[in-house]
Short mmCIF file of C-alpha atoms and ligand atoms in Angstrom, two decimals:
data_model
loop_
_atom_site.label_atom_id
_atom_site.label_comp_id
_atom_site.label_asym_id
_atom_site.label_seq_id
_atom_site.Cartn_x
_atom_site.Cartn_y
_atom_site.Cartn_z
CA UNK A 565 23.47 23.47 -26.72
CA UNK A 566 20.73 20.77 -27.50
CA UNK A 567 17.39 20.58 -28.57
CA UNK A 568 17.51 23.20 -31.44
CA UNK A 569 14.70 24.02 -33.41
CA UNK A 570 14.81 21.21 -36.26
CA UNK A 571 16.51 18.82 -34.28
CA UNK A 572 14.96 15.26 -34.21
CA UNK A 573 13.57 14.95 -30.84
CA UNK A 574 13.07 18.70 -30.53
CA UNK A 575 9.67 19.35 -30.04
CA UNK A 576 10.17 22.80 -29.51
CA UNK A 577 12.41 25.85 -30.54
CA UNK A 578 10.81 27.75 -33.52
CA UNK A 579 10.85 31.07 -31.55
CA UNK A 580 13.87 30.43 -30.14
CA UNK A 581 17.47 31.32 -31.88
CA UNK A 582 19.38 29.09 -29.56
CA UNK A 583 18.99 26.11 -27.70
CA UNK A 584 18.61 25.87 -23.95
CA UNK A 585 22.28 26.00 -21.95
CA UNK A 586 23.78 22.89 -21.29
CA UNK A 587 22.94 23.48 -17.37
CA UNK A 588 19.10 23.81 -18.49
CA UNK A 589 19.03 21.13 -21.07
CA UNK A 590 20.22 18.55 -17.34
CA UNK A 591 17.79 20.66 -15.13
CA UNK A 592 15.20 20.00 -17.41
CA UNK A 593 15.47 16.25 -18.32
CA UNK A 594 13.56 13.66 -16.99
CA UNK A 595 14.42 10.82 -19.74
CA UNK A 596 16.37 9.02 -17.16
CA UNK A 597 13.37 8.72 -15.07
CA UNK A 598 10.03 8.73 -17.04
CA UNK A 599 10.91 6.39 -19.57
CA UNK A 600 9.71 3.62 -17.50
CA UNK A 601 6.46 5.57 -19.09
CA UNK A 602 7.27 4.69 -22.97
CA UNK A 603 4.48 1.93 -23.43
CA UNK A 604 1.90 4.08 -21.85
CA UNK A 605 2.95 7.01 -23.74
CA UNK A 606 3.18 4.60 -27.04
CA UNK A 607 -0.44 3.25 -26.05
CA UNK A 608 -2.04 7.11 -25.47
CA UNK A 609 -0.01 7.60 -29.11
CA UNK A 610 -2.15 5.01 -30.66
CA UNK A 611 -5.55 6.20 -29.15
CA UNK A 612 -4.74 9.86 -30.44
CA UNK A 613 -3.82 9.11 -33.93
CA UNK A 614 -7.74 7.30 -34.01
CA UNK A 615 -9.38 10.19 -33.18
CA UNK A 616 -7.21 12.49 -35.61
CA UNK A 617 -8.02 10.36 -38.31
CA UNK A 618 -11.97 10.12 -37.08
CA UNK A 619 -11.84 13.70 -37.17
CA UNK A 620 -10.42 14.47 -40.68
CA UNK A 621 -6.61 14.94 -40.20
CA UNK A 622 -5.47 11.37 -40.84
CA UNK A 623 -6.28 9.38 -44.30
CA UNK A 624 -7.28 5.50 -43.42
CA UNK A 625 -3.34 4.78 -44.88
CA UNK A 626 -1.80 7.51 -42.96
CA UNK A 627 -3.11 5.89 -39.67
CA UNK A 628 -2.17 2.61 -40.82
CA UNK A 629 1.19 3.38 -41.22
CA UNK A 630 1.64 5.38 -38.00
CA UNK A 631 -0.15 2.85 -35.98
CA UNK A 632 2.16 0.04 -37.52
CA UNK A 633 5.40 2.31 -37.15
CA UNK A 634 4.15 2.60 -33.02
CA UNK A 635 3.45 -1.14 -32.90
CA UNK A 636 6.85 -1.61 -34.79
CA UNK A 637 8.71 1.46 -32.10
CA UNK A 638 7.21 -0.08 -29.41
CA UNK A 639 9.18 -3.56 -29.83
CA UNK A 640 12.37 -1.67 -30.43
CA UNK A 641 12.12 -0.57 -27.35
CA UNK A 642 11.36 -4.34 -25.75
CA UNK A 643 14.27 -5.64 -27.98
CA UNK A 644 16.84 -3.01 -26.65
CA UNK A 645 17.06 -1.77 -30.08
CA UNK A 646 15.31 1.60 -30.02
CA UNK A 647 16.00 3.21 -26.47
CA UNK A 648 16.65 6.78 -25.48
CA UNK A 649 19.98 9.24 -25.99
CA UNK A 650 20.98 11.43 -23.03
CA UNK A 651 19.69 14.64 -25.62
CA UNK A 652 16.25 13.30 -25.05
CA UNK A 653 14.87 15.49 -22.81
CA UNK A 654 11.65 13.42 -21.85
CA UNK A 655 10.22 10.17 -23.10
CA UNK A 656 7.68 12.09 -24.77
CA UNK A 657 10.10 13.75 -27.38
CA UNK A 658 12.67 10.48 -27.59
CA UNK A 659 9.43 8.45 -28.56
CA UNK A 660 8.58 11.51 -31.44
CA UNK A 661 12.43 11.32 -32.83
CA UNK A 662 11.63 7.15 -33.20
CA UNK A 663 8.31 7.27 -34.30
CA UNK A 664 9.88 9.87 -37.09
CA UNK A 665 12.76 7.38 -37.35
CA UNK A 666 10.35 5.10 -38.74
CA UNK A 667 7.35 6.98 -40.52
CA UNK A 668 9.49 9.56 -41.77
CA UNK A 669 8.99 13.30 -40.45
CA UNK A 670 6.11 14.19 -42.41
CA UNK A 671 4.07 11.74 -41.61
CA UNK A 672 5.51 11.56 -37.99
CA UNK A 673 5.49 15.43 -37.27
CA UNK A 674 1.43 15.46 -37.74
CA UNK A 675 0.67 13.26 -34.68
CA UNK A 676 1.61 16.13 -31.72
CA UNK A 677 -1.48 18.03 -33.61
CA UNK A 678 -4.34 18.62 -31.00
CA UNK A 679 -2.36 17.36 -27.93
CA UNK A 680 0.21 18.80 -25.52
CA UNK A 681 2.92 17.02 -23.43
CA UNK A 682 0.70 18.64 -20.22
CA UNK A 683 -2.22 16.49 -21.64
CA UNK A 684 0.19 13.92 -22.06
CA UNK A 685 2.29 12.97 -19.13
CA UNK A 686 -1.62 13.59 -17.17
CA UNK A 687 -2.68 10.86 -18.68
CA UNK A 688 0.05 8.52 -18.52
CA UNK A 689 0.82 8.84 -15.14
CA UNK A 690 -2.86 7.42 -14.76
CA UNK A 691 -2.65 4.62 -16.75
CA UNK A 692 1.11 3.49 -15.29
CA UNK A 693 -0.37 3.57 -11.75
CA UNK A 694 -3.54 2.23 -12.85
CA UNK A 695 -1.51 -0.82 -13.58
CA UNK A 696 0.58 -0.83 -11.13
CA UNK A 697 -1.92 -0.66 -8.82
CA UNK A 698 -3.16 -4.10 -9.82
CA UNK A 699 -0.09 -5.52 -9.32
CA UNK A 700 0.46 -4.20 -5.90
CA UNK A 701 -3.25 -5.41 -5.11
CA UNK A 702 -2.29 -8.85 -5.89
CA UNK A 703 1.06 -8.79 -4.09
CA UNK A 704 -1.42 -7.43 -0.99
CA UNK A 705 -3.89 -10.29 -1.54
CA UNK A 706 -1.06 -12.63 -0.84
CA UNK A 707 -0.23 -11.50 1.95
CA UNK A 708 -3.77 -11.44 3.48
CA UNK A 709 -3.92 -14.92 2.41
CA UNK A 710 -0.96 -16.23 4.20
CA UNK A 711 -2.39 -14.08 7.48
CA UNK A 712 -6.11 -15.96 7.18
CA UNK A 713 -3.69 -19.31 6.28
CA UNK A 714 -1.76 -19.12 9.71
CA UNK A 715 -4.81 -17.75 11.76
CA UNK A 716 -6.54 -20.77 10.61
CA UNK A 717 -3.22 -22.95 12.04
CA UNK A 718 -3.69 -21.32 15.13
CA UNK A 719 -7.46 -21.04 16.34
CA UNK A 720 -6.92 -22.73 19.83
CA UNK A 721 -3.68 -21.08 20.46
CA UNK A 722 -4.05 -18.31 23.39
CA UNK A 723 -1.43 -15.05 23.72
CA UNK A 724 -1.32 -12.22 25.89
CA UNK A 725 -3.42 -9.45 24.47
CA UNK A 726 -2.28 -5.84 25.02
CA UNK A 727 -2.92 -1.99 25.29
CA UNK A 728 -0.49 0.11 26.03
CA UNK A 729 2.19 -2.25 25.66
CA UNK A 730 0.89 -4.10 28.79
CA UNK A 731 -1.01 -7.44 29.23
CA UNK A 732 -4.44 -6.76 29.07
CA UNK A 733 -6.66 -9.88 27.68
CA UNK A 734 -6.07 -12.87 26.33
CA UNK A 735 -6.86 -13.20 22.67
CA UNK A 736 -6.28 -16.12 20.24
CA UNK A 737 -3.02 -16.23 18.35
CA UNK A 738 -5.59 -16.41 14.66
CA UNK A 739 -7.36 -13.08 16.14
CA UNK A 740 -4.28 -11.57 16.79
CA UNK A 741 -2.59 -11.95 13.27
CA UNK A 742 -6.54 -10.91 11.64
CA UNK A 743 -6.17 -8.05 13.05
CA UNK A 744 -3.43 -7.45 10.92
CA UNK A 745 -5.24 -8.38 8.13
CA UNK A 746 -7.88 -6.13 7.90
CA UNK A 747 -6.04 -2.76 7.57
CA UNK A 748 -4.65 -4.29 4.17
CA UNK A 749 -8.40 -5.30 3.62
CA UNK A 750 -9.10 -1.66 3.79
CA UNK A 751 -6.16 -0.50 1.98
CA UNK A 752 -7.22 -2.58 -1.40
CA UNK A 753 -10.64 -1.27 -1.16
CA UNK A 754 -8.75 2.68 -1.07
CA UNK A 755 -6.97 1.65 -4.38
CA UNK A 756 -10.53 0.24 -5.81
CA UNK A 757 -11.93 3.89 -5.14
CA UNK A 758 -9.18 5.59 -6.27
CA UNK A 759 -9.68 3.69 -9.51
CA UNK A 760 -12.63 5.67 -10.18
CA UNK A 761 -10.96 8.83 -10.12
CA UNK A 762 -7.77 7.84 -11.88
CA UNK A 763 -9.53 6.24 -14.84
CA UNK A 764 -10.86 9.35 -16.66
CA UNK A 765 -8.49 10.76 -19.22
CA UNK A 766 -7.14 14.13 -19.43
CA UNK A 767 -6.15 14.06 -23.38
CA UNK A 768 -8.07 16.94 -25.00
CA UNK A 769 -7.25 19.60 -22.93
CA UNK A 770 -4.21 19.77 -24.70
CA UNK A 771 -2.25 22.47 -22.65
CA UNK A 772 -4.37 24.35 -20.37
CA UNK A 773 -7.72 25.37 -22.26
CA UNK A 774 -8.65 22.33 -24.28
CA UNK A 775 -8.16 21.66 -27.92
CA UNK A 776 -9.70 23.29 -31.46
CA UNK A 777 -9.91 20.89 -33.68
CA UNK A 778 -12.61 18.67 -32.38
CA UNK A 779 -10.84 15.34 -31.87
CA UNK A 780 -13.34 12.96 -29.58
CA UNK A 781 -11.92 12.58 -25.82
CA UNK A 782 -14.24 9.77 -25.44
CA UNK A 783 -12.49 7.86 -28.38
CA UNK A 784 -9.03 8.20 -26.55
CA UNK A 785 -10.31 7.00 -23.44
CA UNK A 786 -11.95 4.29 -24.71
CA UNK A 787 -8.71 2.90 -26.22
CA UNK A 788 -7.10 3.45 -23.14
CA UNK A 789 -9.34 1.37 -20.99
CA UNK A 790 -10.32 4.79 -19.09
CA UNK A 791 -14.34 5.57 -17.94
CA UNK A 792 -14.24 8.72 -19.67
CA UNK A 793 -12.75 12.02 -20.06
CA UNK A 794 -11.93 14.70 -17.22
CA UNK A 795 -14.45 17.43 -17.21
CA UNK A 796 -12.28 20.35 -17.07
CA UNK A 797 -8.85 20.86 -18.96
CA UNK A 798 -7.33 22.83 -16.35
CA UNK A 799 -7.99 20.81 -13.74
CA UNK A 800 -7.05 17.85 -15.75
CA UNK A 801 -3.77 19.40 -16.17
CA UNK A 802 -2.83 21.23 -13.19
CA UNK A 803 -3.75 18.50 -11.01
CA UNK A 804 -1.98 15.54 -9.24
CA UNK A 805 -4.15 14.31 -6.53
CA UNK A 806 -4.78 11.23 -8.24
CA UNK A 807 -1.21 10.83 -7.82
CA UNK A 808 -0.55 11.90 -4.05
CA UNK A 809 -3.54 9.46 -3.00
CA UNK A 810 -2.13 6.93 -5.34
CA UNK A 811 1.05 7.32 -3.17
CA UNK A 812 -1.17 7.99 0.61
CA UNK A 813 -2.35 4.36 -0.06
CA UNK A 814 0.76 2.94 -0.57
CA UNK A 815 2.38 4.69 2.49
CA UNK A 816 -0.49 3.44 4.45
CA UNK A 817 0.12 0.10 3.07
CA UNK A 818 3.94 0.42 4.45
CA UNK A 819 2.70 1.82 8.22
CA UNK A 820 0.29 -1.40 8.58
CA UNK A 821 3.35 -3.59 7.89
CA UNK A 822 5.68 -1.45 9.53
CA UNK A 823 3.30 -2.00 12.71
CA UNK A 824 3.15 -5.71 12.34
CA UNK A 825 7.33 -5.66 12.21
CA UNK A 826 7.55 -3.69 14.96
CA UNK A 827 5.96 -6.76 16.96
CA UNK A 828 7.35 -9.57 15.01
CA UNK A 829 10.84 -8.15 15.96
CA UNK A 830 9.88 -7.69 19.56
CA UNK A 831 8.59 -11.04 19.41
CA UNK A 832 11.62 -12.57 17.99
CA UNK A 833 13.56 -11.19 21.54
CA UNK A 834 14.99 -14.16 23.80
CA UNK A 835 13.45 -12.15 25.91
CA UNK A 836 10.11 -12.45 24.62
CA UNK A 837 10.53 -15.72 22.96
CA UNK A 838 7.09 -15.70 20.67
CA UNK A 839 8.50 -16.72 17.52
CA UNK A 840 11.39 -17.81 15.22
CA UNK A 841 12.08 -16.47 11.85
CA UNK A 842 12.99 -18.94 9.33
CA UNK A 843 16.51 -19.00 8.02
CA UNK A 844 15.46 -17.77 4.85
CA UNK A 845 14.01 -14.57 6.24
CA UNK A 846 16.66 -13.72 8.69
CA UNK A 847 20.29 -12.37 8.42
CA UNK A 848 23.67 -13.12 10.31
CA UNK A 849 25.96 -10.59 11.46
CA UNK A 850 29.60 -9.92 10.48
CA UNK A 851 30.82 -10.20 13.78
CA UNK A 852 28.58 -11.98 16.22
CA UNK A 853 28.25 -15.65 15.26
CA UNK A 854 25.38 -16.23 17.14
CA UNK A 855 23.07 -13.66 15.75
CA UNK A 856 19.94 -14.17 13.90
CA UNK A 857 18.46 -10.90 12.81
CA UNK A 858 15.00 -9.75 11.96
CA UNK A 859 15.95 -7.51 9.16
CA UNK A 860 12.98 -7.99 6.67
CA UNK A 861 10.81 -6.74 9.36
CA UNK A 862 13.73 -4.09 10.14
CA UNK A 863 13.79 -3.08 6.26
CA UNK A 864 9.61 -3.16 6.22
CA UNK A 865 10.00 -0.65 9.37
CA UNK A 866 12.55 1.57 7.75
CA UNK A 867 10.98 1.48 4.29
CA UNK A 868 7.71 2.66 5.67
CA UNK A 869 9.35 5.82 6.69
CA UNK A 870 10.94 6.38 3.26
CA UNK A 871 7.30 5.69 1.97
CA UNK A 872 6.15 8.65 4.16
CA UNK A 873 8.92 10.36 2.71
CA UNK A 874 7.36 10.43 -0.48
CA UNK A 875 4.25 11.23 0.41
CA UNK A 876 5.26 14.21 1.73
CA UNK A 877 7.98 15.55 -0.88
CA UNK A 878 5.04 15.23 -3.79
CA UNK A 879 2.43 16.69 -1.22
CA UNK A 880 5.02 19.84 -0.75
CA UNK A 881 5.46 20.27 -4.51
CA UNK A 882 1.68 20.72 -5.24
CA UNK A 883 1.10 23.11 -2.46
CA UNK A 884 0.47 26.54 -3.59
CA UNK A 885 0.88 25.39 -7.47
CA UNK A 886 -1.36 27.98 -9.69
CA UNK A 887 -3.38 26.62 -12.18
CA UNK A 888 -2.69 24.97 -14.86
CA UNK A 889 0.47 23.32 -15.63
CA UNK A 890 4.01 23.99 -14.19
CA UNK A 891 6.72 22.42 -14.47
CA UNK A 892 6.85 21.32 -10.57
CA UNK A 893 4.37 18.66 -11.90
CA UNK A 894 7.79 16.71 -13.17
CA UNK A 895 8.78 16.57 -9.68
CA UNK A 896 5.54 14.27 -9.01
CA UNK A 897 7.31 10.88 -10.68
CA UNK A 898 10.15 10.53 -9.11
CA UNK A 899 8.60 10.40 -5.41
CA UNK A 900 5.60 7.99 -6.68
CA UNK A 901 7.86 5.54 -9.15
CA UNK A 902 9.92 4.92 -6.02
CA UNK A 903 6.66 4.14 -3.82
CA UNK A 904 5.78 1.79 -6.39
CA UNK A 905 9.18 0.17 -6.74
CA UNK A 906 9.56 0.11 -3.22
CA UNK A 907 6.40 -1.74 -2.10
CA UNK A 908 7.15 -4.09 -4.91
CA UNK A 909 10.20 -5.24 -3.81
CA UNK A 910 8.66 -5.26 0.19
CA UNK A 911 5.70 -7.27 -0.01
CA UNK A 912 6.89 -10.90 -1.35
CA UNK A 913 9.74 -10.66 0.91
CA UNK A 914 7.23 -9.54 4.08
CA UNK A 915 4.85 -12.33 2.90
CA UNK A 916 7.62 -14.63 2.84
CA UNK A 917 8.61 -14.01 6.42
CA UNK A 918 5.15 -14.38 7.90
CA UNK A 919 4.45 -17.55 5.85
CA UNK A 920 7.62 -19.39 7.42
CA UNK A 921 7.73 -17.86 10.97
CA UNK A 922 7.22 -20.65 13.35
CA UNK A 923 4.99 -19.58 16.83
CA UNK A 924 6.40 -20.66 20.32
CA UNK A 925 2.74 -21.65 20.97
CA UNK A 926 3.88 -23.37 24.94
CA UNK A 927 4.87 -19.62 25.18
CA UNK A 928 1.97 -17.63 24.08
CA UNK A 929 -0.21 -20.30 26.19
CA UNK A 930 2.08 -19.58 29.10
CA UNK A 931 1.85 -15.60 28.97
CA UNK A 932 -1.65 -15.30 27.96
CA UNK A 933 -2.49 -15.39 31.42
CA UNK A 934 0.04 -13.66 33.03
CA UNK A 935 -0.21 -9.64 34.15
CA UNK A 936 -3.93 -10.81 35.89
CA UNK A 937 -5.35 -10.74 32.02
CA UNK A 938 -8.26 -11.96 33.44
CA UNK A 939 -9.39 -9.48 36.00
CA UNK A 940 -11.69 -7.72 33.48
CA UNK A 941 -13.62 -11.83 33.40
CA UNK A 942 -14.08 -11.53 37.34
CA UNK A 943 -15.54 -7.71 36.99
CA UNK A 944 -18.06 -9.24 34.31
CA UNK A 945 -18.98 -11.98 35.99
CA UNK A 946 -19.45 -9.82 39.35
CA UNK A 947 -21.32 -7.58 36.84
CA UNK A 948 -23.78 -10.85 35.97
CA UNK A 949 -24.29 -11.86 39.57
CA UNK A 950 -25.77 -8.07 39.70
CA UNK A 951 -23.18 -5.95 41.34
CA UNK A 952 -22.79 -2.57 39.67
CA UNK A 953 -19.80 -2.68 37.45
CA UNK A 954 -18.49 0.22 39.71
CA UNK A 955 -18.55 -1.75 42.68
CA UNK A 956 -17.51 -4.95 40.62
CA UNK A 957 -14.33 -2.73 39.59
CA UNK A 958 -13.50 -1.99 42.71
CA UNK A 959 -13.88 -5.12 44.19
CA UNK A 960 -11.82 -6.69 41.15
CA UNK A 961 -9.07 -4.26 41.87
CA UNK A 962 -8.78 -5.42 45.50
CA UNK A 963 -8.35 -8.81 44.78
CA UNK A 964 -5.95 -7.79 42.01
CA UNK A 965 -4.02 -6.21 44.97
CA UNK A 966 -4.03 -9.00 47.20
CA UNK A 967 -2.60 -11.24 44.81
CA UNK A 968 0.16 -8.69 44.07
CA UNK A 969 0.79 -8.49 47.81
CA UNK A 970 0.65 -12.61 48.38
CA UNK A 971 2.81 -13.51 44.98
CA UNK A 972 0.06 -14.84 44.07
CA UNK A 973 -1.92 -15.33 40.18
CA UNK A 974 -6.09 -14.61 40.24
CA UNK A 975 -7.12 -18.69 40.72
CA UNK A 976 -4.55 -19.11 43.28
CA UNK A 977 -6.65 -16.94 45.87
CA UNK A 978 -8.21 -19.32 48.58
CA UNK A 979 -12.21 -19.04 48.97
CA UNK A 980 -12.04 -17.48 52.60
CA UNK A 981 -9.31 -14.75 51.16
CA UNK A 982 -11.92 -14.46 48.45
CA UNK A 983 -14.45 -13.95 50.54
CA UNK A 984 -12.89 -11.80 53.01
CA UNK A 985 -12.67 -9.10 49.36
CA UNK A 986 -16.02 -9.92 48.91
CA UNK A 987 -19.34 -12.16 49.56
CA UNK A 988 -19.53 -11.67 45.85
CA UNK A 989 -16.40 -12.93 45.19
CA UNK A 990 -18.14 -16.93 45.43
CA UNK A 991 -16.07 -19.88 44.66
CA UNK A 992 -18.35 -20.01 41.02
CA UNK A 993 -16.24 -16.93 40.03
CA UNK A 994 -13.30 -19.62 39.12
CA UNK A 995 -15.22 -21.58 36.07
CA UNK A 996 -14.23 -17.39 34.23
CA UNK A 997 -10.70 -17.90 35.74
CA UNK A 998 -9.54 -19.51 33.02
CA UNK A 999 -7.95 -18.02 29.79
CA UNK A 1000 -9.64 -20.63 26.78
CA UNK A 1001 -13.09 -19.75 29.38
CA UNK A 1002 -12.10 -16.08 28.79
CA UNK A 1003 -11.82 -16.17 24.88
CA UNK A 1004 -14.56 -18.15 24.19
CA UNK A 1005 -17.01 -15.71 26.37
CA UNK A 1006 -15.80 -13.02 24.08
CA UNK A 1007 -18.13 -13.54 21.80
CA UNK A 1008 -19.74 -10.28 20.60
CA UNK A 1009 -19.26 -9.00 17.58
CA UNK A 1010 -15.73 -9.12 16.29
CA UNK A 1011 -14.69 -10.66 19.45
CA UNK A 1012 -11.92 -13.32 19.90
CA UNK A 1013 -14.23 -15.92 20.80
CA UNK A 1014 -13.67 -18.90 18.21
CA UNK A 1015 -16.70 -18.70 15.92
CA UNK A 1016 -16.41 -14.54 15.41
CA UNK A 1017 -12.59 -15.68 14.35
CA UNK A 1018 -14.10 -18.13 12.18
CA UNK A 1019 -16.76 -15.73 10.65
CA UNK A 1020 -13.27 -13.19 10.00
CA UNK A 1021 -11.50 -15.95 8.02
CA UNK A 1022 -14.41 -17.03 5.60
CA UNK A 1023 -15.06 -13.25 4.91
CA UNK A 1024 -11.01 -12.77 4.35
CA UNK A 1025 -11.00 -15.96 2.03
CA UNK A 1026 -13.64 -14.15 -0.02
CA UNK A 1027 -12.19 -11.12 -0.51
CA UNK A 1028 -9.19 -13.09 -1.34
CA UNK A 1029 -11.02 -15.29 -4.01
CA UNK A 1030 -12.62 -12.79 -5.57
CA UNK A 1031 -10.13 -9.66 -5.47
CA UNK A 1032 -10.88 -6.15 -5.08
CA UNK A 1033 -10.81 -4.87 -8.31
N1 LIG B 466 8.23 16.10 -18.36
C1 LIG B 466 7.08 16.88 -18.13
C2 LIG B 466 6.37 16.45 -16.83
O1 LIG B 466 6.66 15.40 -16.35
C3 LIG B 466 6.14 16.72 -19.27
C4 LIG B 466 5.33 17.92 -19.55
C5 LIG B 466 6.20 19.02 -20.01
N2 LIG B 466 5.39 20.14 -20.42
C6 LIG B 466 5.95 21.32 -20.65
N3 LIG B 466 5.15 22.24 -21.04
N4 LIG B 466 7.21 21.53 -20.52
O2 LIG B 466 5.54 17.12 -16.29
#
């Protein structure tokens, strides 16, 4: 039995004549997982005993003392001296049983007055991800950087452009690895919204309804950093969205490098040939000497789907949950501390790899033409000499087939042979024949065309100097 009424820690048990089984007291506990929580829940500690002393139940000394013993609890906890006992059943009560270690019990038992755990852990999880949201921003930012950094090494450098895995047009190598920048782009300006909706604080609705004794939300919330309070204490409660979106970002973040991997280790094939992975990013294998493997990209693939994972466990717990509280909520940190841990422990090592790959630019150059990349240039330019892009299409398509028939590439096609397709088809057609004349007349918006790429990396380096937040 644990957890009797009386016993330090306990914060529960006066209408009960026995403590929880031994099997309930495990099933219950989530010390082992939410005290990564204990300076949040500390710092929420410290903004509630201010507004029960501005509302009467604290003298000036009493608050002095408890804020002290919190300041004094909290660096127990850095210094390894204060931490928490398997009988703790949740940070919340092995942070009471030291706060009471030091202020004594009277003094230490008034502070749960006007405030529930439910309250509680709504809050903290808010301010923990609120934080760790900044952090992952700034491990994001890097990585955009060190795209816009090797885009701007590779401007002039051409590579086969795709859609559906075939060659389609060419596009510059710096276009190519923006384009990988600006899903994270959108993925830190997601967190910066959901910022608005995590900062509000749910302390004062206590456990479902709100609390009596008139303690000011907007006090706590100020301490905490937080816009404001929640509007409605059931909903503050009951609800984890700001959680599951929290954690919908953060998968998304994984899929957009989990799509970039899944080319860098396609390109890393002999067969392919586009790029080598620095030592320091790579691994050997047991067995094969010869092997160089691309298992941060591997890891980045596979950890996306653990990501999703998440997502999906937390999204499963909510559904169906009546209001207010239940104790499914618990189920909400494991799934969203791991998200957090994970992409932590992702991104440097992903940013890492991408800053050190070298490109086999001779290559790219090589393929960028290759799969008649630039029939779409001869159906524009037919289109420009006033043939109807049907006809152009067609006629494109014919000459596409005669080169397929003769072994032969687009600017290999003698004039007569051209002209046999077509009279369109006039030897001027060959000045678009060529893959740096096809980039550069891609020049509409957000084209590949060297001053849109430019325009991309002075926006990116903005965003970058200025962060999100
Ligand atoms: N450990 C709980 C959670 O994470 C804290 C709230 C417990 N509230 C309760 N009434 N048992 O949700």
């Amino acid at each position: 039995m644990s957890n009797r009424a009386g016993d330090a820690g306990a914060l529960w048990g006066g209408r009960f004549e026995g403590g929880p089984a031994e099997s309930v007291a495990a099933l219950s506990r989530s010390i082992h997982f939410d005290w990564r929580l204990a300076s949040y829940d500390i710092a929420g500690t410290r903004a509630h005993i201010k507004a029960l002393h501005s509302a009467g139940y604290l003298t000036v000394p009493e608050l002095e003392k408890l804020d002290k013993s919190l300041v004094q609890l909290l660096s127990r906890i850095e210094d390894g001296s204060f931490s928490a006992k398997p009988a703790d059943e949740d940070v919340h009560s092995a942070l009471e049983r030291g706060l009471i270690e030091i202020a004594g019990a009277e003094l230490g038992g008034k502070v749960r007055a006007g405030r529930s755990r439910n309250d509680q852990i709504a809050t903290l999880i808010r301010t923990y991800l609120l934080d760790e949201a900044n952090h992952l921003e700034s491990l994001v930012l890097q990585l955009i950087q060190v795209l816009t950094d090797r885009a701007e090494e590779n401007l002039a450098v051409a590579m086969p452009g795709r859609t559906h895995f075939q060659h389609a047009q060419p596009v510059s190598l710096a276009h190519h690895l923006l384009a990988h920048a600006w899903p994270l782009s959108r993925d830190l300006e997601r967190l910066s919204e959901w910022r608005k909706r995590a900062s509000l604080s749910p302390y004062g609705a206590g456990a479902l309804a709100g609390s009596t004794l008139g303690l000011d939300p907007h006090l706590v919330a100020k301490e905490l950093g937080l816009s404001g309070p929640t509007q409605n204490s059931m909903d503050a409660t009951a609800s984890r969205d700001v959680v599951a979106e929290f954690a919908f970002i953060c998968t998304m973040i994984g899929i957009n490098l989990s799509r970039f991997s899944e080319e860098i280790i396609i390109w890393a094939t002999a067969e392919f040939d586009f790029i080598k992975l620095d030592d320091a990013y790579s691994t050997g294998s047991s067995i094969m000497p010869q092997k160089k493997n691309p298992d941060v990209a591997e890891l980045a693939r596979g950890k996306s789907g653990r990501l999703i994972g998440n997502l999906t466990g937390l999204l499963a717990t909510l559904k169906a949950l009546p209001l207010s509280y239940n104790r499914d909520l618990q189920e909400d940190k494991e799934p969203v501390f791991d998200t957090v841990d994970t992409l932590s422990i992702l991104l440097p090592a992903f940013t890492g790899m991408v800053a050190t790959m070298t490109f086999n630019k001779n290559r790219l150059e090589l393929l960028a033409p290759a799969g008649f990349s630039l029939a779409t240039d001869v159906a524009e330019w037919l289109v420009k000499q006033k043939v109807p892009f049907r006809d152009a299409h067609e006629i494109t398509g014919q000459l596409v087939s005669y080169c397929e028939k003769n072994g032969l590439e687009l600017h290999q096609v003698p004039d007569n042979e051209m002209a046999n397709i077509s009279k369109k088809l006039t030897p001027e057609v060959r000045d678009v024949l060529s893959v740096s004349g096809s980039i550069k007349a891609r020049s509409g918006a957000g084209g590949t065309a060297l001053p849109r790429v430019i325009e991309q990396i002075s926006s990116l380096r903005k965003l970058v100097a200025k962060g999100v937040n």
